[in-house]
XYZ file of C-alpha atoms in Angstrom:
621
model
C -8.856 0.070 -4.500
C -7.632 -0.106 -7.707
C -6.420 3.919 -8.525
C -5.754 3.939 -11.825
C -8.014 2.016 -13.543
C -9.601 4.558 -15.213
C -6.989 5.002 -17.694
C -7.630 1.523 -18.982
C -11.132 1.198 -20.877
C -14.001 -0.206 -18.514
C -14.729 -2.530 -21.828
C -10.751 -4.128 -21.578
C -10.361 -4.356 -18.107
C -13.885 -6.489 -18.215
C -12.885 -8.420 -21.180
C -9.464 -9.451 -18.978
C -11.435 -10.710 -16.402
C -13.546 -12.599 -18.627
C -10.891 -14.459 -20.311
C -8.788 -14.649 -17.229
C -9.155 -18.302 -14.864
C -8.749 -17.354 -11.609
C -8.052 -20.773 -10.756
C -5.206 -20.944 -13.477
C -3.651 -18.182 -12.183
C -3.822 -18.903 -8.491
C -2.984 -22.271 -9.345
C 0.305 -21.348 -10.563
C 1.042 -20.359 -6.734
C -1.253 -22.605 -4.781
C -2.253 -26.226 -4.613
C -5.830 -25.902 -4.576
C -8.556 -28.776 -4.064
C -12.156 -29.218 -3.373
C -14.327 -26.858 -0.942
C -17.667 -28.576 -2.035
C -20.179 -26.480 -4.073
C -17.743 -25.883 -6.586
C -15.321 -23.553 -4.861
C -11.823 -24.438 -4.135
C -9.679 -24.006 -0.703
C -6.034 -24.103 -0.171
C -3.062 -23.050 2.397
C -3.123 -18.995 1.910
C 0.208 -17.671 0.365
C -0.462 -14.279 1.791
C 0.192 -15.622 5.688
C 1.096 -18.731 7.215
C -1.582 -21.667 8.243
C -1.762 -25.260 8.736
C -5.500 -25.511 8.117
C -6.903 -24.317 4.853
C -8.900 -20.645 4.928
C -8.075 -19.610 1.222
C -11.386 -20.258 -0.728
C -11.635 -19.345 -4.411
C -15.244 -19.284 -6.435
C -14.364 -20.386 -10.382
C -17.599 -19.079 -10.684
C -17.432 -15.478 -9.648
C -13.624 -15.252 -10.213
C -13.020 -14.000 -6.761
C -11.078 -15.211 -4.174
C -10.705 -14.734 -0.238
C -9.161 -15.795 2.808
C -11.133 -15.986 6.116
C -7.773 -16.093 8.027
C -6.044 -12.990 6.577
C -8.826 -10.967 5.034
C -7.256 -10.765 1.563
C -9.177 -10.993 -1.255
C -10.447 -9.972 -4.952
C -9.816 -10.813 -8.494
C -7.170 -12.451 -10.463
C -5.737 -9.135 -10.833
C -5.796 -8.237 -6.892
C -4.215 -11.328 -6.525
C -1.160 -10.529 -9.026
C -0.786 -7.115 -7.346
C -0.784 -9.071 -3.530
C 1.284 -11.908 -4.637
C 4.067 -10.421 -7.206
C 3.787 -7.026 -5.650
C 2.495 -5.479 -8.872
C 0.507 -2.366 -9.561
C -2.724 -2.836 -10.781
C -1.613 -1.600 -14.465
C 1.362 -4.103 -14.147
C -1.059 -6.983 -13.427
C -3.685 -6.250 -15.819
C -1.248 -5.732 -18.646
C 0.470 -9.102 -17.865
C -2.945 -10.763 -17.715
C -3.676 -9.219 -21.204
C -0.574 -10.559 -22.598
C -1.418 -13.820 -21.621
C -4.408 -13.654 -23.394
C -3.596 -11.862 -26.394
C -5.824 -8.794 -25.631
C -4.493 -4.940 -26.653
C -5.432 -3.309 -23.981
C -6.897 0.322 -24.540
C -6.470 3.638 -22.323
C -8.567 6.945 -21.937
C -6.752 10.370 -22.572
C -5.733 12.576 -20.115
C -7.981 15.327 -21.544
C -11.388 12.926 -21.083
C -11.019 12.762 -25.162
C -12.156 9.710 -26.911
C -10.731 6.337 -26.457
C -8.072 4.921 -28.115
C -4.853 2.874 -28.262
C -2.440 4.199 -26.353
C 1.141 4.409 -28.248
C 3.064 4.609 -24.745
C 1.997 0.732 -24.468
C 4.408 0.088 -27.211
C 7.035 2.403 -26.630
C 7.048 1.367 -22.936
C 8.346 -2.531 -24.332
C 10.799 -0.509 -26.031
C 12.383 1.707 -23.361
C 12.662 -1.366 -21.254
C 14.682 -3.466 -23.984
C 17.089 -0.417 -24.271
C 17.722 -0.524 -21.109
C 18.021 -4.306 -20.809
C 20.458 -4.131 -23.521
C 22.649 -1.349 -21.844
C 22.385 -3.478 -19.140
C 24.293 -6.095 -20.869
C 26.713 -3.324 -22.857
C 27.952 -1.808 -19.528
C 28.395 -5.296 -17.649
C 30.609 -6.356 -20.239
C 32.240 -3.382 -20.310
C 33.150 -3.673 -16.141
C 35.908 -6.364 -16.896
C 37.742 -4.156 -19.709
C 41.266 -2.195 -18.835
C 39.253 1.196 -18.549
C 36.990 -0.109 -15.806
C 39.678 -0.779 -13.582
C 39.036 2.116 -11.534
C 35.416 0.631 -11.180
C 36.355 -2.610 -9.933
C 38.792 -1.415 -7.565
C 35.906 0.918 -5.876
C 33.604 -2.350 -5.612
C 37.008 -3.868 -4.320
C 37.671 -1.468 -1.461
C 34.174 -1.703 -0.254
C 33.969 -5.423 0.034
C 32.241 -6.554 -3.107
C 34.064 -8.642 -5.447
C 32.936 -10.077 -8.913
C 30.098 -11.994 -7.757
C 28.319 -9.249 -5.851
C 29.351 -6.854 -9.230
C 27.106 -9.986 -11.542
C 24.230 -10.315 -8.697
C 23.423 -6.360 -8.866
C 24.001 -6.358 -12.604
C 27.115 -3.111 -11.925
C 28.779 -1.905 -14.799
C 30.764 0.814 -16.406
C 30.005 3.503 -18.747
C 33.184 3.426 -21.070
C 35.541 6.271 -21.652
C 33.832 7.476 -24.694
C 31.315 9.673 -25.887
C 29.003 7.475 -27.943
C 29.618 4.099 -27.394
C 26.331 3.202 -25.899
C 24.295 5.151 -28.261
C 25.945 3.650 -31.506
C 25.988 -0.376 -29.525
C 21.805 0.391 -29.416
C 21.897 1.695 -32.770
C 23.203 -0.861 -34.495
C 20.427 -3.319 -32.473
C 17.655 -1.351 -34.011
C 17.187 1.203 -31.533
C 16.300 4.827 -32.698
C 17.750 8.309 -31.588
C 14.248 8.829 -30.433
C 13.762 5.906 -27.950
C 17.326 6.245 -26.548
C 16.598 9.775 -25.761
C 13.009 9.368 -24.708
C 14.709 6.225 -22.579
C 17.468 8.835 -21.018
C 19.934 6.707 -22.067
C 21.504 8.643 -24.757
C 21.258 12.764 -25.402
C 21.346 15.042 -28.528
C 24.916 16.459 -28.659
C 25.337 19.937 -30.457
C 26.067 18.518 -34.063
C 22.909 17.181 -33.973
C 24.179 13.279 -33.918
C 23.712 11.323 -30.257
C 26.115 10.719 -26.936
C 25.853 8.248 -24.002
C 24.569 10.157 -20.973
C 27.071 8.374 -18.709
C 30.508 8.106 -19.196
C 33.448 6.800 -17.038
C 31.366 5.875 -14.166
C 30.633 2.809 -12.082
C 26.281 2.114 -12.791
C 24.180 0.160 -11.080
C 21.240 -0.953 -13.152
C 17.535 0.470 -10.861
C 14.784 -2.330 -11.196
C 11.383 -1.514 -10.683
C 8.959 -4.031 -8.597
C 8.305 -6.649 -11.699
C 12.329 -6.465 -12.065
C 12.564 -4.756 -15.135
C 15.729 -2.054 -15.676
C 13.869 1.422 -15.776
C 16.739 3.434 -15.017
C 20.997 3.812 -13.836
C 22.885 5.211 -10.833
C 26.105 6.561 -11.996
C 28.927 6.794 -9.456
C 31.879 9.659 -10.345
C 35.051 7.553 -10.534
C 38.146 9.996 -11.780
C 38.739 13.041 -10.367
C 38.607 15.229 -13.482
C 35.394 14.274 -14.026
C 33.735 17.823 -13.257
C 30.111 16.298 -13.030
C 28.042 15.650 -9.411
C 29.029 12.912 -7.323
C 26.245 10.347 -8.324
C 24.344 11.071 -11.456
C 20.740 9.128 -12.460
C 18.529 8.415 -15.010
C 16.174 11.416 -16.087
C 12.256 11.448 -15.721
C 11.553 9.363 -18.726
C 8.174 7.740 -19.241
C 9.096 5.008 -17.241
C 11.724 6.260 -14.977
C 9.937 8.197 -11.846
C 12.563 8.991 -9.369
C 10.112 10.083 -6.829
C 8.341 6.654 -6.715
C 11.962 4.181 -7.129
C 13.206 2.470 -4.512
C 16.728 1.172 -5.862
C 17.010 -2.790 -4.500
C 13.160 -3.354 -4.376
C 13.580 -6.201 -7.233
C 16.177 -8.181 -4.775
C 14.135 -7.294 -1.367
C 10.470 -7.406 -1.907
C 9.842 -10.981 -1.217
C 12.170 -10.787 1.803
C 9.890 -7.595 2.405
C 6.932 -9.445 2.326
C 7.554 -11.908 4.372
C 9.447 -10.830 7.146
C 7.024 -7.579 7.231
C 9.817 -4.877 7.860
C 11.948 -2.976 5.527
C 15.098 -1.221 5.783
C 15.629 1.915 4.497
C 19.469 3.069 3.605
C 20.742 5.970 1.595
C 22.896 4.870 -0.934
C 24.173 1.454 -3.714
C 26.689 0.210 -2.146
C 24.432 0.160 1.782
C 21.978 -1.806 0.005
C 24.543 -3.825 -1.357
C 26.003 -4.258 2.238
C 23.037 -5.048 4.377
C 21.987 -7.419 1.463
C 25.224 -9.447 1.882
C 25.609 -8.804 5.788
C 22.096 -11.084 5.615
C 19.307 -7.791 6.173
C 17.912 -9.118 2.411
C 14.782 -5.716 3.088
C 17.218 -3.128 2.490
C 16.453 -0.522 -0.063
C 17.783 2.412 -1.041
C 15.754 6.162 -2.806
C 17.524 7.537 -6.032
C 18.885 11.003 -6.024
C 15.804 12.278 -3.909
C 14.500 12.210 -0.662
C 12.138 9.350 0.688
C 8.467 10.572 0.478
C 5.100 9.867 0.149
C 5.518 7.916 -3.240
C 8.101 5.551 -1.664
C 5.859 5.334 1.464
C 2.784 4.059 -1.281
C 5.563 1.375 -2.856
C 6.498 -0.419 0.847
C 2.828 -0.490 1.719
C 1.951 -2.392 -1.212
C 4.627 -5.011 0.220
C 3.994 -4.829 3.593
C 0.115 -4.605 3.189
C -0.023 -1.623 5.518
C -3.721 -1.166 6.937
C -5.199 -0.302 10.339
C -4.414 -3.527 11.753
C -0.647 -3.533 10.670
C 2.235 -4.108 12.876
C 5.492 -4.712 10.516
C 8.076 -2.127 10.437
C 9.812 0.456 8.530
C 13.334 0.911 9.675
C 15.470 4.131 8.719
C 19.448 4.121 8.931
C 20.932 7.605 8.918
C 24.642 8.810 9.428
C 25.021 9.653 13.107
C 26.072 13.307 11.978
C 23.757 16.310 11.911
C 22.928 15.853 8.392
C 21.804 11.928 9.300
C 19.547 13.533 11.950
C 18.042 16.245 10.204
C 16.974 13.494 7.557
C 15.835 11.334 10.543
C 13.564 14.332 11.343
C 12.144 14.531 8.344
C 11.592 11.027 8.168
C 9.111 11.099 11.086
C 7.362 14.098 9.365
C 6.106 11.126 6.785
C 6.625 8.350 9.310
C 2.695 8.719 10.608
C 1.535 7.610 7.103
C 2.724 4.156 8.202
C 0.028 2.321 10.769
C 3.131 0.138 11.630
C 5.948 0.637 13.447
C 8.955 2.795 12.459
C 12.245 3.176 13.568
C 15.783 4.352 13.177
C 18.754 2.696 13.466
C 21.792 5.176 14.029
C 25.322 3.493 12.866
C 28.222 3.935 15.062
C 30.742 6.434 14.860
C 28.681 7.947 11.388
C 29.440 5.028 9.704
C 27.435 4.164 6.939
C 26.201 0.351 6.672
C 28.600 -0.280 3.746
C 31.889 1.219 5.992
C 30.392 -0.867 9.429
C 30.581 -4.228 7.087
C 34.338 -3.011 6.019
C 35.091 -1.930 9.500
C 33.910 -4.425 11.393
C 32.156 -7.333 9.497
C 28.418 -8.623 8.721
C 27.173 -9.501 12.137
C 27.731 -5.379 13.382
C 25.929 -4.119 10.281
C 22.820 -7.130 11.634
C 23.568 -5.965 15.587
C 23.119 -2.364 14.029
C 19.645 -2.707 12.514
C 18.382 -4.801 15.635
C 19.566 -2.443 18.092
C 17.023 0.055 15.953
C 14.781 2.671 18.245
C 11.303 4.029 18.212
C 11.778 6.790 15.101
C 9.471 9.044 17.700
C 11.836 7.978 20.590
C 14.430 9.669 18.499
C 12.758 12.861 17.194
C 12.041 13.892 20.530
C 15.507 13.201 21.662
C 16.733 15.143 18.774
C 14.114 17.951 19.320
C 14.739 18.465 23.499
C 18.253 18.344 22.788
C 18.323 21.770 21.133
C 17.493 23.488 24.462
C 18.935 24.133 27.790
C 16.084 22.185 30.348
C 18.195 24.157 33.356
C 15.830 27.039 32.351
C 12.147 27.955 32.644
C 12.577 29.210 29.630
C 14.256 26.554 28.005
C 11.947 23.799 28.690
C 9.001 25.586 28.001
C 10.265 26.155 24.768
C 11.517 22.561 24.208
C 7.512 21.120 25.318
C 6.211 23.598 22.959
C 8.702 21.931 19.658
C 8.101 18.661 20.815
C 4.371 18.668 21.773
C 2.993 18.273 18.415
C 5.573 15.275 17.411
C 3.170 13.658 20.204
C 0.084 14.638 18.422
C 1.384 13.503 15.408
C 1.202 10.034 16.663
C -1.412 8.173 15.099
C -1.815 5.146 17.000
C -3.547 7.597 19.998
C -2.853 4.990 22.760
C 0.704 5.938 22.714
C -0.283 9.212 22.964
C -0.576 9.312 26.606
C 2.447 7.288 27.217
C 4.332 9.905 24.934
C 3.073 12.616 26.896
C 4.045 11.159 30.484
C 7.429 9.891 28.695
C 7.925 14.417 27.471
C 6.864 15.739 31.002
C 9.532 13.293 32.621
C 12.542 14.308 30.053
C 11.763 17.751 30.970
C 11.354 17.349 33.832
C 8.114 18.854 33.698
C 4.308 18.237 35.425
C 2.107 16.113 33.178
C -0.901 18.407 33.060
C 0.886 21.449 31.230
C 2.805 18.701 28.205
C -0.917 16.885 28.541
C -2.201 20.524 27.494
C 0.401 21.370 25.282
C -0.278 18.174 23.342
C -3.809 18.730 23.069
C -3.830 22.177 21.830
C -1.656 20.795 19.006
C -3.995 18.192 18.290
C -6.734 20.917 18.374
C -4.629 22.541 15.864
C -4.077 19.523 13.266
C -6.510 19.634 10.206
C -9.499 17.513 10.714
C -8.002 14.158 12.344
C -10.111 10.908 10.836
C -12.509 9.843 13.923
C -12.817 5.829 13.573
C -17.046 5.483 14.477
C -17.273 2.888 16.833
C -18.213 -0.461 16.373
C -21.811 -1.589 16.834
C -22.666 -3.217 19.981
C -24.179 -5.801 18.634
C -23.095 -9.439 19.748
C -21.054 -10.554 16.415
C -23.281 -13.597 15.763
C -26.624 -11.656 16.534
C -29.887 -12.775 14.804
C -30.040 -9.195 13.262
C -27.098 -9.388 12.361
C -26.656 -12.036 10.222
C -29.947 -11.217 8.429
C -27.391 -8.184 7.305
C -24.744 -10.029 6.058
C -27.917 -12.193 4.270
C -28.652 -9.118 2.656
C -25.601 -8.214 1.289
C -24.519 -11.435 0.084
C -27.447 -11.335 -1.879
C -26.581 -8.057 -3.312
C -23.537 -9.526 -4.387
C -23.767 -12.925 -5.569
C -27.059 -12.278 -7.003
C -27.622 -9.047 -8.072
C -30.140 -9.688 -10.642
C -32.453 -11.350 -8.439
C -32.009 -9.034 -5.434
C -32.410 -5.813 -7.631
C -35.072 -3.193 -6.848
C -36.141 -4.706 -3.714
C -32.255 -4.883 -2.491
C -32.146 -0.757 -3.585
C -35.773 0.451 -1.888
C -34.296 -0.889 1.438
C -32.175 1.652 2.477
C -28.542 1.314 4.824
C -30.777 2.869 7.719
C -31.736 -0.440 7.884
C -28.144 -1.959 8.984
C -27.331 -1.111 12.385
C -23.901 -2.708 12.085
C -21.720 0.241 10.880
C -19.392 -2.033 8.853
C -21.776 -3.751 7.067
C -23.994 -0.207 6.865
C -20.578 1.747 5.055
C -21.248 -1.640 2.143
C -24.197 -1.024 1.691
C -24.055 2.137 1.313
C -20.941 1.772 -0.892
C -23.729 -0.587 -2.903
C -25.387 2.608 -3.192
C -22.486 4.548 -4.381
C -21.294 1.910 -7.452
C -24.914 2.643 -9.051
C -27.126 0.020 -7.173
C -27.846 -3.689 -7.322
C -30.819 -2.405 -9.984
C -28.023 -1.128 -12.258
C -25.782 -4.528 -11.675
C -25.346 -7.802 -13.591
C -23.258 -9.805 -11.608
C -19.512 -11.276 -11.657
C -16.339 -9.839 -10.488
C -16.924 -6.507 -11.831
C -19.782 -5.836 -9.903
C -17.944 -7.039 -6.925
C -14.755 -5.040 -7.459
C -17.314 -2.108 -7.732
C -18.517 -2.122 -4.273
C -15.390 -3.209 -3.281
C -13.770 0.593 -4.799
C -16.517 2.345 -3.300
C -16.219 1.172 0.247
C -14.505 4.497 2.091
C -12.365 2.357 4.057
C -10.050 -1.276 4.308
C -12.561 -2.864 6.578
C -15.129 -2.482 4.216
C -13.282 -3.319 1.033
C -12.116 -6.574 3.206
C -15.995 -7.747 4.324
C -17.139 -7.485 0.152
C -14.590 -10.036 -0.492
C -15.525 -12.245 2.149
C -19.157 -11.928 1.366
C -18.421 -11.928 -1.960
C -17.829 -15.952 -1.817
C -19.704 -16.995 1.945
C -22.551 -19.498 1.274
C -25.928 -18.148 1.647
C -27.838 -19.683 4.160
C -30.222 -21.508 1.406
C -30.752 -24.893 0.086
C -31.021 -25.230 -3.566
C -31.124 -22.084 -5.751
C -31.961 -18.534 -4.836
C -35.268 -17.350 -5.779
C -36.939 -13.635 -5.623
C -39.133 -15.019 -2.592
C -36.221 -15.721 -0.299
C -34.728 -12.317 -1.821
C -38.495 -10.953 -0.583
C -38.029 -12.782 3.193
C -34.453 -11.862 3.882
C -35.036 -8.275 3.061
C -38.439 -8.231 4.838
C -36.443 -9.594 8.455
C -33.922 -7.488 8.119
C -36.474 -3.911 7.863
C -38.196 -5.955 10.349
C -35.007 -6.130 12.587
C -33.904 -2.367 12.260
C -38.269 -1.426 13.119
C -38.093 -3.413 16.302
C -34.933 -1.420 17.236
C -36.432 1.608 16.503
C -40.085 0.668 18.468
C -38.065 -0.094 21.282
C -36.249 2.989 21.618
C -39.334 4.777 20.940
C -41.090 3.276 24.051
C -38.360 4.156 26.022
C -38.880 7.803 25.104
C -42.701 7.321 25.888
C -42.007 5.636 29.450
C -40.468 8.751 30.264
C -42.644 11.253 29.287
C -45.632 12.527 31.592
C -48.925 11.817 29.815
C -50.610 15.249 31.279
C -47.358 17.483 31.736
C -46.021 16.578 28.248
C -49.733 15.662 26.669
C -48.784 16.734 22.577
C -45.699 15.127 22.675
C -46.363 11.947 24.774
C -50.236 11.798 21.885
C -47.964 11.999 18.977
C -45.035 9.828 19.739
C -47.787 7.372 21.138
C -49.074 7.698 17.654
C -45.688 7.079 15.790
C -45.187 4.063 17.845
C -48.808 2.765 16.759
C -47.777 3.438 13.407
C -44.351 1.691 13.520
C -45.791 -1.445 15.310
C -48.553 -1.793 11.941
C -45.020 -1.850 9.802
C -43.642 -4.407 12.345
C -46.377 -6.775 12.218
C -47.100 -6.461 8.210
C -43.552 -7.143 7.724
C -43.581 -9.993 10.237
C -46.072 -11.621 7.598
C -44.227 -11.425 4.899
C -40.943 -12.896 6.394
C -42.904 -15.878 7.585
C -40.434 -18.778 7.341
C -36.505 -19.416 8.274
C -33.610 -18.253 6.899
């Protein structure tokens, strides 16, 4: 779902999407050829194949992949295949076709041009200037002290130009008056956070005399700096960043994404260090996912960022893999970790250097391949925790390991795949040396005691390729690719009607984006049901009915709208009669007489519905 696309006008994000190709932006990614009734196929980018299943419609602007699930818009496809948010994508679609995109107030005020838009352009070309300042500035006399730091950690001047490090100069405007004198104002270097009002009122360089490292965000622009103390009069913190600025958010950074996203992607694990130089390290050790937070702890922002790149969803199974310092403070922020760990589907783990050696001091101490043996010799992050929590007790005593299953049950309940839950529990009782059935207890009572877990409803029973069944998918395709024809007969059939639950939560997500009644077709309509859907599975099966054939020759008209809708109430009725005459089977005519006359009279009832609908559905799909 696309979460912020309310701030951009419902009128510009349409217009985008009108004068946006799909097929000329796919294109520019994938060879694409012929499907037959003017849709395209190719070899998906978003996993690997050797037969085609990527199919894109130039006529509804949607695409979808019948191997992978993935699927959308030419702006979902931006976001999936440069890792983009959806603001990034639709603002890069709008440059390309001249458009001036407009956004909604914060207050719900009127609509109008937002001046951020501009000033964002211009925050980023500070910075990409300052970028250029303080890497020229790394190879004067004054940053000697800079290069030697690189030096004794094992980077020399190449790995300095790859991560773009420089050096804030020993002075106190430098920076400010270089940007200056390229047009810059004191108002965008401060609202940038690269400069700061001094007392006489004139401007001076927030860094100074300090090693930087220029922080990227996803499309690779420079949003922000890392400063590293370097002399030891300098009376400042250890590492200093960038501000909050309008484009800086330190709670949703991740400094090394720009270098390890693709690698992300496509090896489907990332690697999650604590400082520069670590990312630098595992980058040139050959572990190309590391990344690094900036000056805050990793949370639920930075968990939203690696999910966009490793496509995170129910059925996910890449990894996230922490490295913490083997000291308490390393295992404390292990701990913490696995307090945000369950918001990950996939599988997480640690990786604990040796002898509390970050990954930057392993590479010095003992070369590339430990730094690689490190990583792969990673454990389950919840193997860990409970390691970490038993520890803290003496299991000699009664008292001791009662106290240690009541700490650790609930890191078992928070578990969310639940078939390791079990395991987990029988793995506890044995460290403790404990009976199953009080740590089975103990974990239950703190699952009892976790707000409202999600339930996943269970699948329908239904064979897949059931008769019923595909007169649902009929039904919704309809809804879809031809909203204007299916309209109010689509709407007066209501998702009772479905008895697959899947393709019941779309329609009733049909329901929720206003009706087929209130729809006119195209990609909007589709990426309107797609929003609504409560769930991935959901959102996935619009986009693949979205662009599968409907099972008719020649063009749609409202009479096969009339017969598909008519089966499929006729479907869902014979389900119900037969359920119904199960109930009356049961039931003694003379013991039970009232109930046994009027649920004999329902069933006459529902049988007349049956058979009228049977006439109007004469005919094959």
């Amino acid at each position: 779902m696309y979460a912020v696309a309310g701030r951009v006008k419902d009128e510009d994000i349409a217009l985008v999407r009108d004068r946006t190709s799909i097929v000329d932006v796919i294109s520019e990614t994938v060879t694409l050829r012929s499907a037959g009734g003017g849709n395209l196929k190719g070899l998906c980018p978003f996993h690997d194949e050797k037969t085609p299943s990527f199919n894109v419609s130039p006529a509804r602007n949607v695409y979808f992949c019948h191997g992978c699930g993935q699927g959308g818009d030419a702006i979902k496809f931006l976001m999936d295949a440069e890792h983009l948010s959806f603001i990034e994508s639709i603002e890069r679609l709008a440059g390309k076709a001249g458009l001036q995109l407009r956004y909604d107030t914060e207050t719900g005020g009127p609509v109008t041009p937002r001046p951020q838009t501009g000033q964002k352009q211009r925050l980023i070309a500070a910075h990409a200037a300052a970028v250029d300042f303080y890497r020229d500035q790394l190879g004067s006399p004054g940053a000697r002290k800079a290069r030697e730091f690189l030096a004794e950690r094992g980077f020399g001047r190449d790995a300095a130009e790859k991560y773009g490090c420089g050096f804030a100069p020993d002075s106190w405007d430098a920076l400010s008056k270089h940007l200056r004198l390229k047009g810059f104002t004191a108002e965008e270097l401060t609202a940038a956070g690269l400069s700061k009002p001094a007392r006489s009122g004139s401007l001076i360089d927030r860094f100074r005399r300090r090693l930087l490292w220029p922080i990227r965000d996803l499309s690779g622009d420079v949003i922000g700096f890392g400063a590293r103390k370097l002399f030891d009069d300098d009376d400042g913190p250890k590492y200093l960043n960038t501000p909050e600025t309008p484009i800086y958010k330190k709670s949703h950074v991740l400094y090394g994404i720009d270098h390890a996203k693709r690698e992300i992607a496509k090896r489907g694990r990332a690697v999650i260090v604590e400082g520069y130089t670590d990312v630098m390290a595992c980058h040139e050790a050959g572990e190309p996912t590391a990344v690094a937070t900036c000056g805050t702890a990793f949370g639920v922002d930075h968990i939203q960022v690696l999910r966009r790149l490793l496509m995170d969803s129910d059925s996910f199974t890449g990894e996230i893999i922490y490295t913490f310092d083997g000291d308490a403070a390393g295992q404390k922020a292990a701990l913490r970790a696995f307090e945000e760990d369950q918001r990950f589907v996939g599988r997480t783990f640690i990786a604990v250097s040796p002898d509390n050696m970050d990954p930057c001091e392993l590479r010095l101490a003992r070369g590339d391949l430990a730094v690689r043996d490190m990583i792969a010799g990673r454990e389950p992050l919840v193997d860990f925790a409970l390691r970490q929590t038993i520890s803290r007790f003496d299991l000699d005593t009664v008292e001791g390991r009662v106290e240690a299953m009541r700490r650790a049950a609930p890191l078992v309940a928070k578990i969310k795949d639940r078939e390791k839950r079990p395991e987990y529990a029988r793995k506890l009782a044995g460290d403790l040396g404990m009976d199953l059935d009080p740590v089975q207890r103990a974990v239950n009572n703190a699952l009892r005691g976790e707000a409202a877990e999600q339930q996943r409803a269970p699948r329908s029973p239904a064979a897949a390729d059931s008769p019923q069944r595909l007169v649902e998918r009929e039904a919704l395709k309809l809804a879809l690719q031809e909203p204007v024809l299916a309209g109010p007969m689509f709407d007066a059939v209501g998702p009772e009607n479905y008895g697959d639950q899947v393709l019941q939560s779309v329609r009733e997500a049909v329901a929720q984006a206003g009706g087929v009644s209130s729809a006119t077709g195209g990609v909007v309509w589709i990426e309107k049901v797609r929003d609504a859907c409560a769930d991935m599975g959901g959102q996935m099966l619009v986009g693949e009915l979205a662009v599968e054939p409907l099972y008719v020759d020649g063009p749609v008209d409202p009479r096969y709208v009339q017969v598909t809708l008519a089966r499929l109430q006729g479907g869902a009725l014979a389900t119900r009669i037969r359920d119904l005459k199960s109930k009356v089977q049961r039931l003694n005519p003379v013991a039970s007489k009232d109930q046994y006359l009027a649920l004999a009279g329902e069933l006459f009832s529902l049988e007349q519905q049956a058979r009228a609908l049977r006439e109007q559905a004469a005919g094959e799909l």
